[in-house]
mmCIF file with all atom_site columns, C-alpha atoms in Angstrom:
data_model
loop_
_atom_site.group_PDB
_atom_site.id
_atom_site.type_symbol
_atom_site.label_atom_id
_atom_site.label_alt_id
_atom_site.label_comp_id
_atom_site.label_asym_id
_atom_site.label_entity_id
_atom_site.label_seq_id
_atom_site.pdbx_PDB_ins_code
_atom_site.Cartn_x
_atom_site.Cartn_y
_atom_site.Cartn_z
_atom_site.occupancy
_atom_site.B_iso_or_equiv
_atom_site.pdbx_formal_charge
_atom_site.auth_seq_id
_atom_site.auth_comp_id
_atom_site.auth_asym_id
_atom_site.auth_atom_id
_atom_site.pdbx_PDB_model_num
ATOM 1   C CA . TYR A 1 1   ? -60.742 51.361 -44.797 1.00 45.00 ? 400 TYR A CA 1
ATOM 2   C CA . GLU A 1 2   ? -61.369 55.080 -44.391 1.00 47.00 ? 401 GLU A CA 1
ATOM 3   C CA . VAL A 1 3   ? -63.100 57.582 -46.626 1.00 48.00 ? 402 VAL A CA 1
ATOM 4   C CA . LEU A 1 4   ? -61.993 61.171 -46.067 1.00 51.00 ? 403 LEU A CA 1
ATOM 5   C CA . GLY A 1 5   ? -60.733 60.239 -42.605 1.00 52.00 ? 404 GLY A CA 1
ATOM 6   C CA . VAL A 1 6   ? -64.017 58.617 -41.592 1.00 45.00 ? 405 VAL A CA 1
ATOM 7   C CA . PRO A 1 7   ? -63.863 54.863 -40.989 1.00 48.00 ? 406 PRO A CA 1
ATOM 8   C CA . ARG A 1 8   ? -65.902 52.937 -43.535 1.00 55.00 ? 407 ARG A CA 1
ATOM 9   C CA . THR A 1 9   ? -66.547 49.288 -43.824 1.00 65.00 ? 408 THR A CA 1
ATOM 10  C CA . ALA A 1 10  ? -66.199 47.922 -47.318 1.00 75.00 ? 409 ALA A CA 1
ATOM 11  C CA . THR A 1 11  ? -66.400 44.266 -48.021 1.00 84.00 ? 410 THR A CA 1
ATOM 12  C CA . GLU A 1 12  ? -63.773 42.620 -50.158 1.00 87.00 ? 411 GLU A CA 1
ATOM 13  C CA . ASP A 1 13  ? -66.484 41.871 -52.735 1.00 89.00 ? 412 ASP A CA 1
ATOM 14  C CA . GLU A 1 14  ? -67.377 45.572 -52.974 1.00 89.00 ? 413 GLU A CA 1
ATOM 15  C CA . ILE A 1 15  ? -63.727 46.498 -53.402 1.00 91.00 ? 414 ILE A CA 1
ATOM 16  C CA . LYS A 1 16  ? -63.296 43.833 -56.088 1.00 92.00 ? 415 LYS A CA 1
ATOM 17  C CA . LYS A 1 17  ? -66.259 45.321 -57.997 1.00 93.00 ? 416 LYS A CA 1
ATOM 18  C CA . VAL A 1 18  ? -64.665 48.752 -57.804 1.00 93.00 ? 417 VAL A CA 1
ATOM 19  C CA . ARG A 1 19  ? -61.353 47.318 -59.043 1.00 94.00 ? 418 ARG A CA 1
ATOM 20  C CA . LEU A 1 20  ? -63.178 45.722 -61.979 1.00 94.00 ? 419 LEU A CA 1
ATOM 21  C CA . SER A 1 21  ? -64.539 49.162 -62.849 1.00 94.00 ? 420 SER A CA 1
ATOM 22  C CA . LEU A 1 22  ? -60.964 50.189 -63.657 1.00 95.00 ? 421 LEU A CA 1
ATOM 23  C CA . GLN A 1 23  ? -61.465 48.280 -66.912 1.00 94.00 ? 422 GLN A CA 1
ATOM 24  C CA . ASP A 1 24  ? -64.771 49.946 -67.829 1.00 95.00 ? 423 ASP A CA 1
ATOM 25  C CA . ALA A 1 25  ? -65.038 51.431 -71.316 1.00 96.00 ? 424 ALA A CA 1
ATOM 26  C CA . ASP A 1 26  ? -66.173 54.779 -69.868 1.00 96.00 ? 425 ASP A CA 1
ATOM 27  C CA . SER A 1 27  ? -63.249 56.926 -68.701 1.00 95.00 ? 426 SER A CA 1
ATOM 28  C CA . ASP A 1 28  ? -65.460 58.663 -66.113 1.00 95.00 ? 427 ASP A CA 1
ATOM 29  C CA . VAL A 1 29  ? -66.236 55.292 -64.518 1.00 96.00 ? 428 VAL A CA 1
ATOM 30  C CA . ARG A 1 30  ? -62.535 54.352 -64.477 1.00 95.00 ? 429 ARG A CA 1
ATOM 31  C CA . TRP A 1 31  ? -61.618 57.672 -62.902 1.00 95.00 ? 430 TRP A CA 1
ATOM 32  C CA . ALA A 1 32  ? -64.387 57.424 -60.281 1.00 94.00 ? 431 ALA A CA 1
ATOM 33  C CA . ALA A 1 33  ? -63.189 53.909 -59.411 1.00 94.00 ? 432 ALA A CA 1
ATOM 34  C CA . ILE A 1 34  ? -59.584 54.996 -58.952 1.00 93.00 ? 433 ILE A CA 1
ATOM 35  C CA . GLN A 1 35  ? -60.688 57.941 -56.815 1.00 92.00 ? 434 GLN A CA 1
ATOM 36  C CA . LEU A 1 36  ? -62.717 55.649 -54.587 1.00 92.00 ? 435 LEU A CA 1
ATOM 37  C CA . LEU A 1 37  ? -59.834 53.196 -54.262 1.00 91.00 ? 436 LEU A CA 1
ATOM 38  C CA . PHE A 1 38  ? -57.524 56.115 -53.468 1.00 89.00 ? 437 PHE A CA 1
ATOM 39  C CA . ASN A 1 39  ? -59.891 57.468 -50.806 1.00 88.00 ? 438 ASN A CA 1
ATOM 40  C CA . ILE A 1 40  ? -60.331 54.117 -49.075 1.00 88.00 ? 439 ILE A CA 1
ATOM 41  C CA . ARG A 1 41  ? -56.559 53.554 -49.270 1.00 85.00 ? 440 ARG A CA 1
ATOM 42  C CA . ASP A 1 42  ? -56.851 50.309 -51.177 1.00 89.00 ? 441 ASP A CA 1
ATOM 43  C CA . PRO A 1 43  ? -53.684 48.253 -50.599 1.00 88.00 ? 442 PRO A CA 1
ATOM 44  C CA . GLN A 1 44  ? -53.582 47.503 -54.340 1.00 88.00 ? 443 GLN A CA 1
ATOM 45  C CA . LEU A 1 45  ? -53.739 51.178 -55.259 1.00 87.00 ? 444 LEU A CA 1
ATOM 46  C CA . GLY A 1 46  ? -50.069 51.521 -56.278 1.00 84.00 ? 445 GLY A CA 1
ATOM 47  C CA . PRO A 1 47  ? -50.101 48.701 -58.827 1.00 88.00 ? 446 PRO A CA 1
ATOM 48  C CA . ASN A 1 48  ? -53.477 49.862 -60.156 1.00 90.00 ? 447 ASN A CA 1
ATOM 49  C CA . LEU A 1 49  ? -52.219 53.422 -60.606 1.00 89.00 ? 448 LEU A CA 1
ATOM 50  C CA . GLU A 1 50  ? -49.127 52.161 -62.400 1.00 87.00 ? 449 GLU A CA 1
ATOM 51  C CA . LYS A 1 51  ? -51.275 50.005 -64.658 1.00 90.00 ? 450 LYS A CA 1
ATOM 52  C CA . MET A 1 52  ? -53.506 52.963 -65.488 1.00 91.00 ? 451 MET A CA 1
ATOM 53  C CA . MET A 1 53  ? -50.449 55.071 -66.350 1.00 90.00 ? 452 MET A CA 1
ATOM 54  C CA . ALA A 1 54  ? -49.282 52.330 -68.683 1.00 89.00 ? 453 ALA A CA 1
ATOM 55  C CA . GLU A 1 55  ? -52.555 51.216 -70.233 1.00 92.00 ? 454 GLU A CA 1
ATOM 56  C CA . ASP A 1 56  ? -55.410 53.695 -69.842 1.00 94.00 ? 455 ASP A CA 1
ATOM 57  C CA . PRO A 1 57  ? -56.432 54.899 -73.309 1.00 95.00 ? 456 PRO A CA 1
ATOM 58  C CA . ASP A 1 58  ? -57.535 58.356 -72.121 1.00 95.00 ? 457 ASP A CA 1
ATOM 59  C CA . PRO A 1 59  ? -54.736 60.926 -71.651 1.00 95.00 ? 458 PRO A CA 1
ATOM 60  C CA . GLU A 1 60  ? -56.998 62.934 -69.313 1.00 95.00 ? 459 GLU A CA 1
ATOM 61  C CA . VAL A 1 61  ? -57.270 59.947 -66.971 1.00 95.00 ? 460 VAL A CA 1
ATOM 62  C CA . ARG A 1 62  ? -53.500 59.445 -67.126 1.00 94.00 ? 461 ARG A CA 1
ATOM 63  C CA . MET A 1 63  ? -52.952 63.115 -66.261 1.00 92.00 ? 462 MET A CA 1
ATOM 64  C CA . LYS A 1 64  ? -55.312 62.802 -63.303 1.00 93.00 ? 463 LYS A CA 1
ATOM 65  C CA . VAL A 1 65  ? -53.390 59.733 -62.151 1.00 92.00 ? 464 VAL A CA 1
ATOM 66  C CA . VAL A 1 66  ? -50.220 61.838 -62.259 1.00 91.00 ? 465 VAL A CA 1
ATOM 67  C CA . GLY A 1 67  ? -51.990 64.154 -59.814 1.00 88.00 ? 466 GLY A CA 1
ATOM 68  C CA . LEU A 1 68  ? -52.658 61.234 -57.470 1.00 85.00 ? 467 LEU A CA 1
ATOM 69  C CA . PHE A 1 69  ? -49.014 60.174 -57.663 1.00 82.00 ? 468 PHE A CA 1
ATOM 70  C CA . ARG A 1 70  ? -48.022 63.736 -56.867 1.00 77.00 ? 469 ARG A CA 1
ATOM 71  C CA . GLY A 1 71  ? -50.060 63.576 -53.667 1.00 62.00 ? 470 GLY A CA 1
ATOM 72  C CA . GLN A 1 72  ? -48.696 60.278 -52.397 1.00 63.00 ? 471 GLN A CA 1
ATOM 73  C CA . GLU A 1 73  ? -46.162 60.438 -49.597 1.00 53.00 ? 472 GLU A CA 1
ATOM 74  C CA . ASN A 1 74  ? -43.968 57.489 -50.476 1.00 59.00 ? 473 ASN A CA 1
ATOM 75  C CA . VAL A 1 75  ? -41.305 56.649 -52.987 1.00 56.00 ? 474 VAL A CA 1
ATOM 76  C CA . SER A 1 76  ? -43.583 54.236 -54.864 1.00 62.00 ? 475 SER A CA 1
ATOM 77  C CA . ARG A 1 77  ? -45.037 57.207 -56.713 1.00 71.00 ? 476 ARG A CA 1
ATOM 78  C CA . LEU A 1 78  ? -41.780 57.740 -58.593 1.00 82.00 ? 477 LEU A CA 1
ATOM 79  C CA . GLY A 1 79  ? -42.243 54.630 -60.741 1.00 83.00 ? 478 GLY A CA 1
ATOM 80  C CA . GLY A 1 80  ? -45.613 55.781 -61.990 1.00 85.00 ? 479 GLY A CA 1
ATOM 81  C CA . LEU A 1 81  ? -44.351 59.269 -62.703 1.00 89.00 ? 480 LEU A CA 1
ATOM 82  C CA . VAL A 1 82  ? -41.313 57.908 -64.543 1.00 91.00 ? 481 VAL A CA 1
ATOM 83  C CA . ARG A 1 83  ? -43.714 55.786 -66.576 1.00 90.00 ? 482 ARG A CA 1
ATOM 84  C CA . GLY A 1 84  ? -45.575 58.996 -67.391 1.00 93.00 ? 483 GLY A CA 1
ATOM 85  C CA . LEU A 1 85  ? -42.383 60.424 -68.903 1.00 95.00 ? 484 LEU A CA 1
ATOM 86  C CA . GLY A 1 86  ? -42.703 57.887 -71.709 1.00 94.00 ? 485 GLY A CA 1
ATOM 87  C CA . ASP A 1 87  ? -46.381 58.559 -72.371 1.00 95.00 ? 486 ASP A CA 1
ATOM 88  C CA . VAL A 1 88  ? -47.461 59.086 -75.984 1.00 95.00 ? 487 VAL A CA 1
ATOM 89  C CA . ASP A 1 89  ? -49.336 62.234 -74.975 1.00 96.00 ? 488 ASP A CA 1
ATOM 90  C CA . ALA A 1 90  ? -47.129 65.305 -74.439 1.00 96.00 ? 489 ALA A CA 1
ATOM 91  C CA . SER A 1 91  ? -49.462 66.722 -71.767 1.00 95.00 ? 490 SER A CA 1
ATOM 92  C CA . VAL A 1 92  ? -48.980 63.584 -69.645 1.00 96.00 ? 491 VAL A CA 1
ATOM 93  C CA . ARG A 1 93  ? -45.197 63.832 -70.085 1.00 96.00 ? 492 ARG A CA 1
ATOM 94  C CA . MET A 1 94  ? -45.369 67.492 -69.028 1.00 96.00 ? 493 MET A CA 1
ATOM 95  C CA . ALA A 1 95  ? -47.521 66.741 -65.974 1.00 95.00 ? 494 ALA A CA 1
ATOM 96  C CA . SER A 1 96  ? -45.151 63.943 -64.960 1.00 94.00 ? 495 SER A CA 1
ATOM 97  C CA . LEU A 1 97  ? -42.138 66.252 -65.300 1.00 96.00 ? 496 LEU A CA 1
ATOM 98  C CA . GLN A 1 98  ? -43.830 68.922 -63.204 1.00 94.00 ? 497 GLN A CA 1
ATOM 99  C CA . ALA A 1 99  ? -44.765 66.408 -60.508 1.00 92.00 ? 498 ALA A CA 1
ATOM 100 C CA . LEU A 1 100 ? -41.216 65.028 -60.427 1.00 93.00 ? 499 LEU A CA 1
ATOM 101 C CA . GLY A 1 101 ? -39.903 68.571 -60.161 1.00 92.00 ? 500 GLY A CA 1
ATOM 102 C CA . ASP A 1 102 ? -42.209 69.199 -57.198 1.00 88.00 ? 501 ASP A CA 1
ATOM 103 C CA . ILE A 1 103 ? -40.965 66.048 -55.509 1.00 87.00 ? 502 ILE A CA 1
ATOM 104 C CA . GLY A 1 104 ? -37.365 66.994 -56.264 1.00 86.00 ? 503 GLY A CA 1
ATOM 105 C CA . ASP A 1 105 ? -35.861 63.519 -56.092 1.00 86.00 ? 504 ASP A CA 1
ATOM 106 C CA . PRO A 1 106 ? -32.798 63.579 -58.358 1.00 87.00 ? 505 PRO A CA 1
ATOM 107 C CA . SER A 1 107 ? -32.703 59.774 -58.554 1.00 88.00 ? 506 SER A CA 1
ATOM 108 C CA . VAL A 1 108 ? -34.928 60.071 -61.637 1.00 91.00 ? 507 VAL A CA 1
ATOM 109 C CA . ALA A 1 109 ? -32.624 62.541 -63.408 1.00 93.00 ? 508 ALA A CA 1
ATOM 110 C CA . THR A 1 110 ? -31.589 59.934 -66.001 1.00 94.00 ? 509 THR A CA 1
ATOM 111 C CA . TRP A 1 111 ? -35.180 59.558 -67.209 1.00 95.00 ? 510 TRP A CA 1
ATOM 112 C CA . VAL A 1 112 ? -35.761 63.301 -67.131 1.00 96.00 ? 511 VAL A CA 1
ATOM 113 C CA . THR A 1 113 ? -32.546 63.892 -69.075 1.00 96.00 ? 512 THR A CA 1
ATOM 114 C CA . ALA A 1 114 ? -33.784 61.546 -71.802 1.00 96.00 ? 513 ALA A CA 1
ATOM 115 C CA . LEU A 1 115 ? -36.636 63.995 -72.435 1.00 97.00 ? 514 LEU A CA 1
ATOM 116 C CA . LEU A 1 116 ? -34.152 66.672 -73.459 1.00 96.00 ? 515 LEU A CA 1
ATOM 117 C CA . ARG A 1 117 ? -34.424 64.913 -76.850 1.00 97.00 ? 516 ARG A CA 1
ATOM 118 C CA . ASP A 1 118 ? -38.247 64.809 -76.886 1.00 97.00 ? 517 ASP A CA 1
ATOM 119 C CA . VAL A 1 119 ? -39.983 65.679 -80.167 1.00 96.00 ? 518 VAL A CA 1
ATOM 120 C CA . GLU A 1 120 ? -42.024 68.391 -78.421 1.00 96.00 ? 519 GLU A CA 1
ATOM 121 C CA . PRO A 1 121 ? -40.091 71.596 -77.627 1.00 97.00 ? 520 PRO A CA 1
ATOM 122 C CA . THR A 1 122 ? -42.316 72.325 -74.601 1.00 97.00 ? 521 THR A CA 1
ATOM 123 C CA . VAL A 1 123 ? -41.438 68.925 -73.128 1.00 97.00 ? 522 VAL A CA 1
ATOM 124 C CA . ARG A 1 124 ? -37.722 69.552 -73.692 1.00 97.00 ? 523 ARG A CA 1
ATOM 125 C CA . ILE A 1 125 ? -38.007 72.924 -71.945 1.00 97.00 ? 524 ILE A CA 1
ATOM 126 C CA . GLU A 1 126 ? -39.913 71.392 -69.013 1.00 97.00 ? 525 GLU A CA 1
ATOM 127 C CA . ALA A 1 127 ? -37.300 68.630 -68.724 1.00 97.00 ? 526 ALA A CA 1
ATOM 128 C CA . LEU A 1 128 ? -34.606 71.284 -68.462 1.00 97.00 ? 527 LEU A CA 1
ATOM 129 C CA . ARG A 1 129 ? -36.633 73.156 -65.826 1.00 96.00 ? 528 ARG A CA 1
ATOM 130 C CA . THR A 1 130 ? -37.126 69.942 -63.869 1.00 96.00 ? 529 THR A CA 1
ATOM 131 C CA . LEU A 1 131 ? -33.396 69.208 -63.893 1.00 96.00 ? 530 LEU A CA 1
ATOM 132 C CA . GLY A 1 132 ? -32.830 72.777 -62.693 1.00 95.00 ? 531 GLY A CA 1
ATOM 133 C CA . ARG A 1 133 ? -35.280 72.216 -59.856 1.00 93.00 ? 532 ARG A CA 1
ATOM 134 C CA . PHE A 1 134 ? -33.356 69.097 -58.837 1.00 92.00 ? 533 PHE A CA 1
ATOM 135 C CA . GLN A 1 135 ? -30.173 71.187 -58.787 1.00 91.00 ? 534 GLN A CA 1
ATOM 136 C CA . ASP A 1 136 ? -31.869 73.941 -56.762 1.00 90.00 ? 535 ASP A CA 1
ATOM 137 C CA . LYS A 1 137 ? -33.002 71.370 -54.203 1.00 86.00 ? 536 LYS A CA 1
ATOM 138 C CA . ARG A 1 138 ? -29.469 69.970 -53.940 1.00 87.00 ? 537 ARG A CA 1
ATOM 139 C CA . LYS A 1 139 ? -28.068 73.490 -53.446 1.00 90.00 ? 538 LYS A CA 1
ATOM 140 C CA . ALA A 1 140 ? -30.612 74.165 -50.688 1.00 88.00 ? 539 ALA A CA 1
ATOM 141 C CA . GLU A 1 141 ? -29.793 70.853 -48.970 1.00 88.00 ? 540 GLU A CA 1
ATOM 142 C CA . PHE A 1 142 ? -26.067 71.628 -49.233 1.00 89.00 ? 541 PHE A CA 1
ATOM 143 C CA . LYS A 1 143 ? -26.603 75.093 -47.746 1.00 92.00 ? 542 LYS A CA 1
ATOM 144 C CA . VAL A 1 144 ? -28.476 73.639 -44.762 1.00 92.00 ? 543 VAL A CA 1
ATOM 145 C CA . LEU A 1 145 ? -25.690 71.110 -44.215 1.00 92.00 ? 544 LEU A CA 1
ATOM 146 C CA . ALA A 1 146 ? -22.958 73.751 -44.602 1.00 93.00 ? 545 ALA A CA 1
ATOM 147 C CA . ASP A 1 147 ? -24.755 76.062 -42.140 1.00 92.00 ? 546 ASP A CA 1
ATOM 148 C CA . LYS A 1 148 ? -25.043 73.239 -39.597 1.00 94.00 ? 547 LYS A CA 1
ATOM 149 C CA . LEU A 1 149 ? -21.386 72.298 -39.985 1.00 94.00 ? 548 LEU A CA 1
ATOM 150 C CA . ARG A 1 150 ? -20.392 75.959 -39.605 1.00 94.00 ? 549 ARG A CA 1
ATOM 151 C CA . ALA A 1 151 ? -22.537 76.323 -36.463 1.00 94.00 ? 550 ALA A CA 1
ATOM 152 C CA . ASP A 1 152 ? -21.104 73.087 -35.001 1.00 94.00 ? 551 ASP A CA 1
ATOM 153 C CA . TYR A 1 153 ? -17.561 74.307 -35.715 1.00 93.00 ? 552 TYR A CA 1
ATOM 154 C CA . GLU A 1 154 ? -18.208 77.717 -34.139 1.00 94.00 ? 553 GLU A CA 1
ATOM 155 C CA . GLU A 1 155 ? -19.720 76.046 -31.068 1.00 94.00 ? 554 GLU A CA 1
ATOM 156 C CA . ALA A 1 156 ? -16.668 73.774 -30.752 1.00 94.00 ? 555 ALA A CA 1
ATOM 157 C CA . VAL A 1 157 ? -14.355 76.796 -30.998 1.00 93.00 ? 556 VAL A CA 1
ATOM 158 C CA . ARG A 1 158 ? -16.378 78.628 -28.286 1.00 93.00 ? 557 ARG A CA 1
ATOM 159 C CA . ARG A 1 159 ? -16.209 75.602 -25.987 1.00 92.00 ? 558 ARG A CA 1
ATOM 160 C CA . ALA A 1 160 ? -12.485 75.239 -26.553 1.00 93.00 ? 559 ALA A CA 1
ATOM 161 C CA . ALA A 1 161 ? -11.933 78.945 -25.818 1.00 93.00 ? 560 ALA A CA 1
ATOM 162 C CA . ALA A 1 162 ? -14.027 78.702 -22.628 1.00 92.00 ? 561 ALA A CA 1
ATOM 163 C CA . ARG A 1 163 ? -11.871 75.819 -21.360 1.00 89.00 ? 562 ARG A CA 1
ATOM 164 C CA . ARG A 1 164 ? -8.680  77.866 -21.679 1.00 82.00 ? 563 ARG A CA 1
#
């Protein structure tokens, strides 16, 4: 395990104690435990984050977990953020929408679209913005592809003209 890039030795018993702290009644203790597990790159981090998104009673903790999902560099974060879209707290739904918009993966558009019918107007507006961000990302990807195809075509035409 590493903490902030510095190798650290943690016994399995120590890590188990930290994991047990995820069930503590105090939200500060739960949050400190998840931060520690995140920093040491606990292999069970993903499932624990998902469980916290689904079950933690404190919306502040759930919003902070959204922030951790936002920082992860793999697709596993999408499940936790999608789970956040169904949260009872509007601020968690908003944070999840914003994180999904930052990621820009349109594979979650179905879940985002469902929030266009949310009871909170601010959530509906953010869902629309998020869908727009997905579209903007697609347009940018298409432009890059079109530019490459155009450049390849022009290069092929130049080579053909040089052979004549």
